[in-house]
Amino acid sequence: MEKEVWGRIRSEMLASLGKDAFTNWIDPLEMLEAGGRTAHFSVPTSFIGNWVARNYGESIMGRLNAEGLKVDRLDFKSVSAARPAASITAGTAAEAIPIPSVDLPGSPLDTRFTFDSFVVGKPNELAHAAARRVAESGQLTFNPLFLYGGVGLGKTHLMHAIAWETQAIRPEARVLYLSAEQFMYRFVQALRFKDMHSFKEQFRSVDVLMIDDVQFIAGKNSTQDEFFHTFNALVDQGKQIVISADRAPGEIEGLEERIRSRLQWGLVVDLHPTDYELRLGILQSKAETQLKTMPDVQMDAGVLEFLAHRISSNVRVLEGALTRLFAFASLVGREITMDMTQECLADILRASERKVTVEEIMRQVADHYNLRMSDLLSPRRARSVARPRQVAMFLSKMLTSKSLPDIGRRFGGRDHTTVIHAVKKVEELKMIDSQIAEDVELLRRMLEA
Ligand code: ADP
Ligand code: MG
């Protein structure tokens, strides 16, 4: 009998709400029972439960009573969570419903994106420190915190880490993380379903709001407008805001001036492109994790260094390469050698191949050491010439895909063993001679720029 009642209410609500809202919110509800003045529903997620309670609770209750069921309480249990998602009691205002932090309309957080798994190096140390401070202090040291940087440099990772850490330290804090795209989507939905009131309430009831890839809303005027108001409301209430973008606030085209200046109020930090050391650190940390799950895979020394040299600054590409290597090694039961790496990752290596030529390297190196290019090709063996020549050979090996004999030939017809010797020598020197290490790094950066 309750099932029939619920069936009738469903049809009524379909007619009154329209197909979209019905499909989104009412269709997922399953009525379990209605006894002892409470109607029990199961919902797929607590978010849906909350939403329905807030927005349609009164209407559902009214209809149940009209059908003769004496009900003054609705109870929504999420099938995915142990605790009740939401409940509503007749006569209570909607804001009486507590919103647990997991139920905010945010995006799920990636469990791998924590501070523990974030490798810190020169290019990201400032961003990392700022993110930690925001998560740990619980005070508004930087508000907003604006993180920016190119693709795959760890912006999303840091934001999730802030969310995890905040929830760990202050479980009562309501943390909402979502992409700017989702923000816009929810905003548009709210407009469409005339739900602006609950939209505003939801966004304004959080303690920490994090919006990822905010460049997305540039040029989308009404979304920007709403973002601006949300932003201001939260800042006025002393709530923390964390924003990310792929470039600095001043460089986002189509972003309103008032938003731009508001974003610059807090701390603006950038994630620089990764350098060799950071890439190596990340590779080592990820390889360690992989090795834990595949203990019989063996990896040759030098493979990680090779990858750190040859793959672009985008960490996502780096990770992808490593994952593929391990998958391949465990499938065919082979050791990860240099040869296997080059074969298995040929496409990735080719794609991130730098367009640097041996000639350019020679020119830059000669310039840097105040020599002529012809000196590098000459048979002169004075250290003032031989050392720069070795550096140039080393860089040629690292930054181009030319073979050792090929490189030797270009340096005045030298033998490939000379190139091998040069590469070894520079590798050694980099460890003990900070001047050489600096020179090499500087040259590499200029060549890659
Ligand atoms: P972005 O949001 O800046 O485009 P992501 O945060 O999505 O980049 O990072 C891309 C991938 O690289 C993710 O898997 C992330 O875990 C990883 N990553 C980026 N930087 C680091 C780092 N410093 N340490 C460990 N992993 C990192
Ligand atoms: Mg991202």
Short mmCIF file of C-alpha atoms and ligand atoms in Angstrom, two decimals:
data_model
loop_
_atom_site.label_atom_id
_atom_site.label_comp_id
_atom_site.label_asym_id
_atom_site.label_seq_id
_atom_site.Cartn_x
_atom_site.Cartn_y
_atom_site.Cartn_z
CA MET A 1 0.00 0.00 0.00
CA GLU A 2 2.86 2.42 0.82
CA LYS A 3 4.48 1.43 -2.45
CA GLU A 4 1.33 2.45 -4.30
CA VAL A 5 1.16 5.71 -2.45
CA TRP A 6 4.75 6.45 -3.31
CA GLY A 7 4.05 5.50 -6.93
CA ARG A 8 1.27 8.05 -7.10
CA ILE A 9 3.38 10.75 -5.46
CA ARG A 10 6.13 10.06 -7.95
CA SER A 11 3.81 10.63 -10.89
CA GLU A 12 2.54 13.84 -9.36
CA MET A 13 6.04 15.08 -8.76
CA LEU A 14 7.12 14.16 -12.27
CA ALA A 15 4.28 16.28 -13.57
CA SER A 16 5.01 19.22 -11.30
CA LEU A 17 8.80 19.25 -11.39
CA GLY A 18 9.47 18.29 -14.97
CA LYS A 19 11.51 15.42 -16.24
CA ASP A 20 15.01 16.74 -15.47
CA ALA A 21 14.51 17.60 -11.83
CA PHE A 22 12.49 14.47 -11.34
CA THR A 23 15.22 12.30 -12.83
CA ASN A 24 17.91 14.01 -10.80
CA TRP A 25 16.28 14.02 -7.41
CA ILE A 26 13.07 12.07 -7.02
CA ASP A 27 13.64 9.07 -9.20
CA PRO A 28 16.70 7.92 -7.20
CA LEU A 29 14.66 7.74 -3.98
CA GLU A 30 13.35 4.45 -2.79
CA MET A 31 10.68 4.47 -0.14
CA LEU A 32 11.43 1.77 2.41
CA GLU A 33 8.62 2.13 4.91
CA ALA A 34 6.43 4.67 6.59
CA GLY A 35 5.66 3.77 10.17
CA GLY A 36 5.76 5.50 13.54
CA ARG A 37 5.22 8.85 11.84
CA THR A 38 8.50 8.61 9.93
CA ALA A 39 8.87 7.82 6.24
CA HIS A 40 12.16 6.13 5.46
CA PHE A 41 13.89 6.47 2.12
CA SER A 42 17.08 5.11 0.75
CA VAL A 43 19.16 7.39 -1.45
CA PRO A 44 22.23 6.64 -3.55
CA THR A 45 24.34 9.37 -1.96
CA SER A 46 24.00 11.54 1.10
CA PHE A 47 24.23 14.54 -1.14
CA ILE A 48 21.03 13.60 -2.90
CA GLY A 49 19.41 12.94 0.46
CA ASN A 50 20.34 16.37 1.71
CA TRP A 51 19.24 18.06 -1.40
CA VAL A 52 15.89 16.35 -1.46
CA ALA A 53 15.32 17.05 2.21
CA ARG A 54 16.06 20.71 1.78
CA ASN A 55 14.32 21.32 -1.47
CA TYR A 56 11.51 18.83 -1.72
CA GLY A 57 11.06 17.69 1.88
CA GLU A 58 8.01 19.82 2.61
CA SER A 59 6.40 18.88 -0.65
CA ILE A 60 6.92 15.15 -0.13
CA MET A 61 5.63 15.34 3.42
CA GLY A 62 2.55 17.25 2.34
CA ARG A 63 1.76 14.72 -0.34
CA LEU A 64 2.24 11.75 2.01
CA ASN A 65 -0.19 13.28 4.46
CA ALA A 66 -2.63 14.07 1.70
CA GLU A 67 -2.49 10.36 0.85
CA GLY A 68 -3.49 9.57 4.42
CA LEU A 69 -0.12 8.55 5.84
CA LYS A 70 0.36 10.32 9.13
CA VAL A 71 3.99 11.29 8.74
CA ASP A 72 5.83 14.20 10.28
CA ARG A 73 9.38 13.14 9.62
CA LEU A 74 11.34 12.04 6.57
CA ASP A 75 14.50 10.08 6.90
CA PHE A 76 16.99 9.61 4.08
CA LYS A 77 19.63 6.94 4.39
CA SER A 78 22.46 6.80 1.93
CA VAL A 79 23.18 3.30 0.69
CA SER A 80 26.85 4.23 0.52
CA ALA A 81 27.22 5.70 3.98
CA ALA A 82 26.50 4.26 7.37
CA ARG A 83 25.01 7.35 8.93
CA PRO A 84 21.73 8.91 7.97
CA ALA A 85 22.15 11.30 5.12
CA ALA A 86 19.54 13.72 6.21
CA SER A 87 16.23 13.98 7.83
CA ILE A 88 13.57 16.56 7.97
CA THR A 89 10.86 17.04 10.51
CA ALA A 90 7.64 18.83 9.78
CA GLY A 91 7.67 22.41 10.85
CA THR A 92 11.43 22.75 11.16
CA ALA A 93 13.23 25.15 8.97
CA ALA A 94 15.41 23.69 6.29
CA GLU A 95 18.57 25.15 7.79
CA ALA A 96 18.14 22.93 10.82
CA ILE A 97 19.45 20.06 8.74
CA PRO A 98 23.11 19.52 9.45
CA ILE A 99 25.29 19.17 6.39
CA PRO A 100 28.14 16.80 7.08
CA SER A 101 31.29 17.82 5.24
CA VAL A 102 31.20 14.80 2.94
CA ASP A 103 27.84 15.86 1.63
CA LEU A 104 28.74 19.18 0.18
CA PRO A 105 28.32 19.36 -3.56
CA GLY A 106 32.02 19.03 -4.18
CA SER A 107 34.11 16.66 -6.20
CA PRO A 108 35.49 13.53 -4.64
CA LEU A 109 39.02 13.82 -3.36
CA ASP A 110 41.72 11.58 -4.73
CA THR A 111 43.12 9.52 -1.87
CA ARG A 112 46.56 9.54 -3.47
CA PHE A 113 46.82 13.33 -3.44
CA THR A 114 48.14 13.98 0.05
CA PHE A 115 51.01 16.02 1.45
CA ASP A 116 52.81 12.77 2.18
CA SER A 117 52.93 11.81 -1.46
CA PHE A 118 53.86 15.27 -2.67
CA VAL A 119 57.54 15.54 -3.49
CA VAL A 120 58.96 18.94 -2.68
CA GLY A 121 61.71 20.59 -4.71
CA LYS A 122 62.83 24.10 -5.57
CA PRO A 123 60.16 24.68 -8.21
CA ASN A 124 57.25 23.95 -5.87
CA GLU A 125 58.56 24.58 -2.36
CA LEU A 126 56.80 27.89 -1.90
CA ALA A 127 53.45 26.60 -3.14
CA HIS A 128 53.83 23.56 -0.92
CA ALA A 129 54.71 25.62 2.15
CA ALA A 130 51.77 27.95 1.60
CA ALA A 131 49.38 25.04 1.10
CA ARG A 132 50.58 23.40 4.29
CA ARG A 133 50.23 26.60 6.23
CA VAL A 134 46.66 27.05 5.07
CA ALA A 135 45.79 23.47 5.98
CA GLU A 136 47.54 23.41 9.32
CA SER A 137 47.15 26.82 10.88
CA GLY A 138 43.40 27.08 10.67
CA GLN A 139 43.97 30.80 10.70
CA LEU A 140 43.63 33.06 7.77
CA THR A 141 47.26 33.70 7.08
CA PHE A 142 46.75 33.91 3.35
CA ASN A 143 43.31 34.54 2.03
CA PRO A 144 42.77 33.73 -0.72
CA LEU A 145 45.63 31.41 -1.52
CA PHE A 146 46.05 31.51 -5.26
CA LEU A 147 48.11 28.69 -6.80
CA TYR A 148 49.01 28.82 -10.42
CA GLY A 149 51.20 26.94 -12.84
CA GLY A 150 51.25 24.89 -16.03
CA VAL A 151 49.52 21.60 -16.65
CA GLY A 152 50.52 18.65 -14.52
CA LEU A 153 52.63 20.55 -12.03
CA GLY A 154 50.64 19.56 -8.96
CA LYS A 155 47.97 22.22 -8.42
CA THR A 156 45.13 19.77 -8.01
CA HIS A 157 47.32 17.50 -5.91
CA LEU A 158 48.06 20.33 -3.48
CA MET A 159 44.42 21.36 -3.24
CA HIS A 160 43.31 17.85 -2.41
CA ALA A 161 46.12 17.65 0.11
CA ILE A 162 44.82 20.81 1.79
CA ALA A 163 41.36 19.27 1.93
CA TRP A 164 42.56 15.99 3.42
CA GLU A 165 44.78 17.68 5.93
CA THR A 166 42.12 20.17 7.01
CA GLN A 167 39.62 17.38 7.50
CA ALA A 168 42.14 15.40 9.51
CA ILE A 169 43.05 18.30 11.78
CA ARG A 170 39.62 19.88 12.05
CA PRO A 171 36.99 17.24 11.31
CA GLU A 172 34.20 19.72 11.96
CA ALA A 173 35.39 22.08 9.23
CA ARG A 174 33.30 22.02 6.11
CA VAL A 175 35.64 21.79 3.18
CA LEU A 176 34.35 22.13 -0.33
CA TYR A 177 36.56 21.37 -3.30
CA LEU A 178 35.35 21.59 -6.86
CA SER A 179 36.50 22.60 -10.30
CA ALA A 180 35.42 25.94 -11.70
CA GLU A 181 33.64 23.96 -14.37
CA GLN A 182 31.53 22.18 -11.77
CA PHE A 183 30.89 25.44 -10.01
CA MET A 184 29.45 26.76 -13.23
CA TYR A 185 27.47 23.60 -13.84
CA ARG A 186 25.87 23.81 -10.41
CA PHE A 187 25.18 27.45 -10.88
CA VAL A 188 23.46 26.86 -14.20
CA GLN A 189 21.44 24.00 -12.71
CA ALA A 190 20.38 26.24 -9.86
CA LEU A 191 19.23 28.90 -12.30
CA ARG A 192 17.36 26.36 -14.31
CA PHE A 193 15.59 24.81 -11.38
CA LYS A 194 15.12 28.16 -9.67
CA ASP A 195 17.15 26.88 -6.77
CA MET A 196 19.41 29.86 -6.33
CA HIS A 197 18.57 30.12 -2.70
CA SER A 198 19.93 26.70 -1.82
CA PHE A 199 22.84 27.16 -4.17
CA LYS A 200 23.90 30.28 -2.33
CA GLU A 201 23.33 28.71 1.02
CA GLN A 202 25.39 25.70 0.21
CA PHE A 203 28.33 27.65 -1.04
CA ARG A 204 28.17 30.16 1.73
CA SER A 205 28.02 27.63 4.54
CA VAL A 206 31.50 26.24 4.03
CA ASP A 207 34.63 26.91 6.03
CA VAL A 208 37.08 26.26 3.25
CA LEU A 209 36.16 26.73 -0.39
CA MET A 210 38.53 25.49 -3.06
CA ILE A 211 37.95 26.14 -6.72
CA ASP A 212 40.28 24.47 -9.18
CA ASP A 213 41.14 25.79 -12.64
CA VAL A 214 39.38 29.10 -12.18
CA GLN A 215 40.50 30.28 -15.63
CA PHE A 216 37.56 28.25 -16.86
CA ILE A 217 35.02 30.84 -15.76
CA ALA A 218 36.83 33.73 -17.43
CA GLY A 219 34.49 35.27 -19.95
CA LYS A 220 31.44 33.48 -18.49
CA ASN A 221 29.88 36.53 -17.06
CA SER A 222 27.02 35.46 -14.88
CA THR A 223 29.09 32.64 -13.40
CA GLN A 224 31.87 35.10 -12.64
CA ASP A 225 29.36 37.32 -11.01
CA GLU A 226 28.10 34.60 -8.75
CA PHE A 227 31.63 33.51 -8.01
CA PHE A 228 32.47 37.04 -7.00
CA HIS A 229 29.55 37.25 -4.61
CA THR A 230 30.30 33.87 -3.10
CA PHE A 231 33.90 34.88 -2.76
CA ASN A 232 33.07 38.12 -1.02
CA ALA A 233 30.53 36.55 1.27
CA LEU A 234 33.03 33.95 2.41
CA VAL A 235 35.89 36.39 2.85
CA ASP A 236 33.60 38.63 4.90
CA GLN A 237 32.75 35.71 7.14
CA GLY A 238 36.44 34.98 7.59
CA LYS A 239 36.38 31.75 5.62
CA GLN A 240 39.37 30.37 3.78
CA ILE A 241 39.46 30.35 -0.01
CA VAL A 242 41.93 28.47 -2.19
CA ILE A 243 41.97 28.99 -5.92
CA SER A 244 44.04 27.49 -8.69
CA ALA A 245 44.57 28.54 -12.28
CA ASP A 246 46.90 27.77 -15.12
CA ARG A 247 48.30 31.29 -15.06
CA ALA A 248 48.61 34.34 -12.85
CA PRO A 249 45.46 36.37 -12.08
CA GLY A 250 46.74 39.25 -14.18
CA GLU A 251 47.14 37.03 -17.20
CA ILE A 252 43.72 35.44 -17.28
CA GLU A 253 41.91 37.05 -20.16
CA GLY A 254 38.25 37.77 -19.77
CA LEU A 255 38.45 37.84 -16.00
CA GLU A 256 36.71 40.83 -14.53
CA GLU A 257 38.94 43.45 -13.03
CA ARG A 258 37.26 43.35 -9.61
CA ILE A 259 37.76 39.59 -9.41
CA ARG A 260 41.33 39.89 -10.56
CA SER A 261 42.16 42.40 -7.89
CA ARG A 262 40.30 40.43 -5.26
CA LEU A 263 42.31 37.34 -6.14
CA GLN A 264 45.50 39.29 -5.67
CA TRP A 265 44.65 40.30 -2.15
CA GLY A 266 45.93 37.14 -0.64
CA LEU A 267 49.00 35.16 -1.49
CA VAL A 268 49.70 34.37 -5.12
CA VAL A 269 52.26 31.60 -5.60
CA ASP A 270 53.31 29.75 -8.68
CA LEU A 271 54.44 26.22 -9.33
CA HIS A 272 57.44 26.46 -11.60
CA PRO A 273 58.15 23.89 -14.28
CA THR A 274 59.91 20.94 -12.70
CA ASP A 275 63.67 20.75 -12.79
CA TYR A 276 65.77 17.63 -13.13
CA GLU A 277 66.12 17.05 -9.39
CA LEU A 278 62.42 17.34 -8.72
CA ARG A 279 61.59 15.01 -11.60
CA LEU A 280 64.07 12.50 -10.28
CA GLY A 281 62.65 12.81 -6.77
CA ILE A 282 59.13 12.27 -8.03
CA LEU A 283 60.20 9.28 -10.12
CA GLN A 284 62.00 7.73 -7.17
CA SER A 285 59.03 8.17 -4.92
CA LYS A 286 56.59 6.75 -7.47
CA ALA A 287 58.92 3.88 -8.39
CA GLU A 288 59.11 2.96 -4.72
CA THR A 289 55.35 2.83 -4.52
CA GLN A 290 55.14 0.71 -7.66
CA LEU A 291 57.83 -1.65 -6.42
CA LYS A 292 55.81 -2.29 -3.28
CA THR A 293 53.02 -3.79 -5.34
CA MET A 294 55.34 -5.53 -7.80
CA PRO A 295 58.22 -6.76 -5.68
CA ASP A 296 59.69 -9.02 -8.38
CA VAL A 297 60.23 -6.26 -10.91
CA GLN A 298 63.89 -5.29 -11.19
CA MET A 299 65.04 -1.92 -12.38
CA ASP A 300 68.47 -1.02 -13.69
CA ALA A 301 70.33 1.88 -12.16
CA GLY A 302 70.19 4.90 -14.41
CA VAL A 303 66.69 4.35 -15.78
CA LEU A 304 65.09 6.93 -13.52
CA GLU A 305 67.86 9.44 -14.23
CA PHE A 306 67.38 8.89 -17.92
CA LEU A 307 63.65 9.52 -17.66
CA ALA A 308 64.16 12.59 -15.49
CA HIS A 309 66.41 13.99 -18.17
CA ARG A 310 64.37 13.11 -21.15
CA ILE A 311 60.75 13.61 -20.19
CA SER A 312 59.14 17.01 -20.13
CA SER A 313 58.25 18.94 -17.03
CA ASN A 314 54.68 17.66 -16.89
CA VAL A 315 54.53 15.26 -13.96
CA ARG A 316 51.51 13.48 -15.34
CA VAL A 317 53.51 12.38 -18.38
CA LEU A 318 56.31 11.26 -16.11
CA GLU A 319 53.93 9.16 -14.04
CA GLY A 320 52.34 7.68 -17.12
CA ALA A 321 55.73 6.61 -18.42
CA LEU A 322 56.61 4.92 -15.16
CA THR A 323 53.29 3.16 -14.89
CA ARG A 324 53.66 1.81 -18.38
CA LEU A 325 57.20 0.61 -17.70
CA PHE A 326 56.13 -1.29 -14.63
CA ALA A 327 53.09 -2.76 -16.30
CA PHE A 328 55.22 -3.92 -19.19
CA ALA A 329 57.91 -5.33 -16.95
CA SER A 330 55.49 -7.27 -14.81
CA LEU A 331 53.56 -8.59 -17.83
CA VAL A 332 56.53 -9.92 -19.70
CA GLY A 333 58.50 -10.68 -16.54
CA ARG A 334 61.42 -8.63 -17.63
CA GLU A 335 63.85 -6.40 -15.92
CA ILE A 336 63.50 -2.69 -16.60
CA THR A 337 66.68 -1.96 -18.50
CA MET A 338 67.66 1.10 -20.49
CA ASP A 339 66.97 -0.72 -23.75
CA MET A 340 63.60 -1.88 -22.62
CA THR A 341 62.78 1.66 -21.42
CA GLN A 342 63.64 3.17 -24.78
CA GLU A 343 61.64 0.56 -26.61
CA CYS A 344 58.62 0.67 -24.33
CA LEU A 345 58.47 4.47 -24.14
CA ALA A 346 59.55 5.29 -27.68
CA ASP A 347 56.43 7.38 -28.36
CA ILE A 348 56.60 9.35 -25.13
CA LEU A 349 60.30 9.98 -25.56
CA ARG A 350 59.78 11.12 -29.10
CA ALA A 351 56.92 13.42 -28.13
CA SER A 352 58.86 15.11 -25.39
CA GLU A 353 62.01 15.20 -27.43
CA ARG A 354 63.41 18.63 -27.23
CA LYS A 355 64.05 20.35 -30.46
CA VAL A 356 67.54 21.19 -29.31
CA THR A 357 70.30 20.53 -31.81
CA VAL A 358 73.94 19.72 -31.13
CA GLU A 359 74.86 22.94 -32.91
CA GLU A 360 72.72 25.03 -30.59
CA ILE A 361 74.27 23.33 -27.62
CA MET A 362 77.74 24.09 -28.92
CA ARG A 363 76.81 27.70 -29.52
CA GLN A 364 75.36 28.18 -26.03
CA VAL A 365 78.24 26.43 -24.34
CA ALA A 366 80.85 28.37 -26.30
CA ASP A 367 79.03 31.57 -25.43
CA HIS A 368 78.80 30.71 -21.78
CA TYR A 369 82.52 29.97 -21.49
CA ASN A 370 83.62 32.79 -23.77
CA LEU A 371 84.97 30.48 -26.42
CA ARG A 372 84.44 30.20 -30.14
CA MET A 373 82.48 27.28 -31.51
CA SER A 374 85.58 26.26 -33.43
CA ASP A 375 87.39 25.78 -30.11
CA LEU A 376 84.96 23.03 -29.22
CA LEU A 377 85.68 21.27 -32.49
CA SER A 378 89.43 21.79 -32.32
CA PRO A 379 91.91 19.21 -31.03
CA ARG A 380 92.99 21.56 -28.20
CA ARG A 381 93.16 19.76 -24.88
CA ALA A 382 93.76 22.63 -22.47
CA ARG A 383 91.30 22.30 -19.62
CA SER A 384 89.76 25.72 -20.39
CA VAL A 385 88.58 24.22 -23.67
CA ALA A 386 88.33 20.54 -22.84
CA ARG A 387 85.96 21.05 -19.92
CA PRO A 388 83.41 23.11 -21.85
CA ARG A 389 83.66 20.60 -24.67
CA GLN A 390 82.80 17.81 -22.25
CA VAL A 391 79.89 19.80 -20.93
CA ALA A 392 78.64 20.29 -24.47
CA MET A 393 78.93 16.57 -25.18
CA PHE A 394 77.13 15.75 -21.97
CA LEU A 395 74.28 18.11 -22.85
CA SER A 396 74.13 16.70 -26.38
CA LYS A 397 73.67 13.23 -24.97
CA MET A 398 71.05 14.36 -22.49
CA LEU A 399 69.04 16.73 -24.62
CA THR A 400 69.12 15.21 -28.10
CA SER A 401 68.46 11.74 -29.38
CA LYS A 402 71.73 11.63 -31.32
CA SER A 403 73.81 8.50 -30.87
CA LEU A 404 77.21 8.60 -29.20
CA PRO A 405 79.14 8.09 -32.50
CA ASP A 406 77.05 10.80 -34.09
CA ILE A 407 77.80 13.24 -31.30
CA GLY A 408 81.50 12.36 -31.47
CA ARG A 409 81.54 13.04 -35.20
CA ARG A 410 80.04 16.48 -34.75
CA PHE A 411 82.66 17.44 -32.21
CA GLY A 412 85.48 17.52 -34.72
CA GLY A 413 85.30 13.85 -35.65
CA ARG A 414 85.93 12.39 -32.22
CA ASP A 415 85.39 8.79 -31.22
CA HIS A 416 82.25 7.67 -29.36
CA THR A 417 84.40 6.54 -26.41
CA THR A 418 85.44 10.16 -25.97
CA VAL A 419 81.79 11.09 -25.66
CA ILE A 420 81.18 8.32 -23.12
CA HIS A 421 84.15 9.56 -21.14
CA ALA A 422 82.86 13.14 -21.28
CA VAL A 423 79.40 12.15 -20.07
CA LYS A 424 80.85 10.17 -17.13
CA LYS A 425 83.25 12.96 -16.29
CA VAL A 426 80.56 15.63 -16.18
CA GLU A 427 78.29 13.40 -14.14
CA GLU A 428 81.08 13.00 -11.58
CA LEU A 429 81.98 16.64 -11.59
CA LYS A 430 78.39 17.69 -11.03
CA MET A 431 78.51 15.84 -7.72
CA ILE A 432 81.66 17.44 -6.40
CA ASP A 433 81.97 20.74 -8.19
CA SER A 434 79.07 23.06 -7.60
CA GLN A 435 80.27 25.49 -10.25
CA ILE A 436 80.01 22.79 -12.93
CA ALA A 437 76.65 21.69 -11.59
CA GLU A 438 75.38 25.24 -11.82
CA ASP A 439 76.77 25.76 -15.30
CA VAL A 440 75.15 22.60 -16.58
CA GLU A 441 71.81 23.44 -15.00
CA LEU A 442 71.86 26.97 -16.34
CA LEU A 443 72.77 25.84 -19.83
CA ARG A 444 70.16 23.15 -19.79
CA ARG A 445 67.52 25.62 -18.76
CA MET A 446 68.48 28.07 -21.46
CA LEU A 447 68.51 25.36 -24.10
CA GLU A 448 65.15 24.03 -23.07
CA ALA A 449 63.51 27.39 -22.84
P1 ADP B 1 47.71 20.13 -12.23
O1 ADP B 1 46.45 20.19 -11.44
O2 ADP B 1 48.69 21.21 -11.87
O3 ADP B 1 47.48 20.04 -13.70
P2 ADP B 1 47.99 17.60 -10.88
O4 ADP B 1 47.93 18.06 -9.48
O5 ADP B 1 46.79 16.94 -11.44
O6 ADP B 1 48.45 18.78 -11.85
O7 ADP B 1 49.26 16.64 -11.03
C1 ADP B 1 49.40 15.72 -12.10
C2 ADP B 1 49.94 14.43 -11.56
O8 ADP B 1 51.28 14.62 -11.13
C3 ADP B 1 49.19 13.92 -10.36
O9 ADP B 1 49.09 12.52 -10.43
C4 ADP B 1 50.04 14.32 -9.19
O10 ADP B 1 49.92 13.43 -8.11
C5 ADP B 1 51.43 14.28 -9.76
N1 ADP B 1 52.32 15.27 -9.15
C6 ADP B 1 52.48 16.56 -9.52
N2 ADP B 1 53.41 17.16 -8.76
C7 ADP B 1 53.82 16.23 -7.88
C8 ADP B 1 54.79 16.23 -6.82
N3 ADP B 1 55.49 17.32 -6.51
N4 ADP B 1 54.96 15.08 -6.12
C9 ADP B 1 54.27 13.97 -6.43
N5 ADP B 1 53.36 13.91 -7.41
C10 ADP B 1 53.13 15.01 -8.13
MG MG B 2 44.49 20.24 -12.06
#
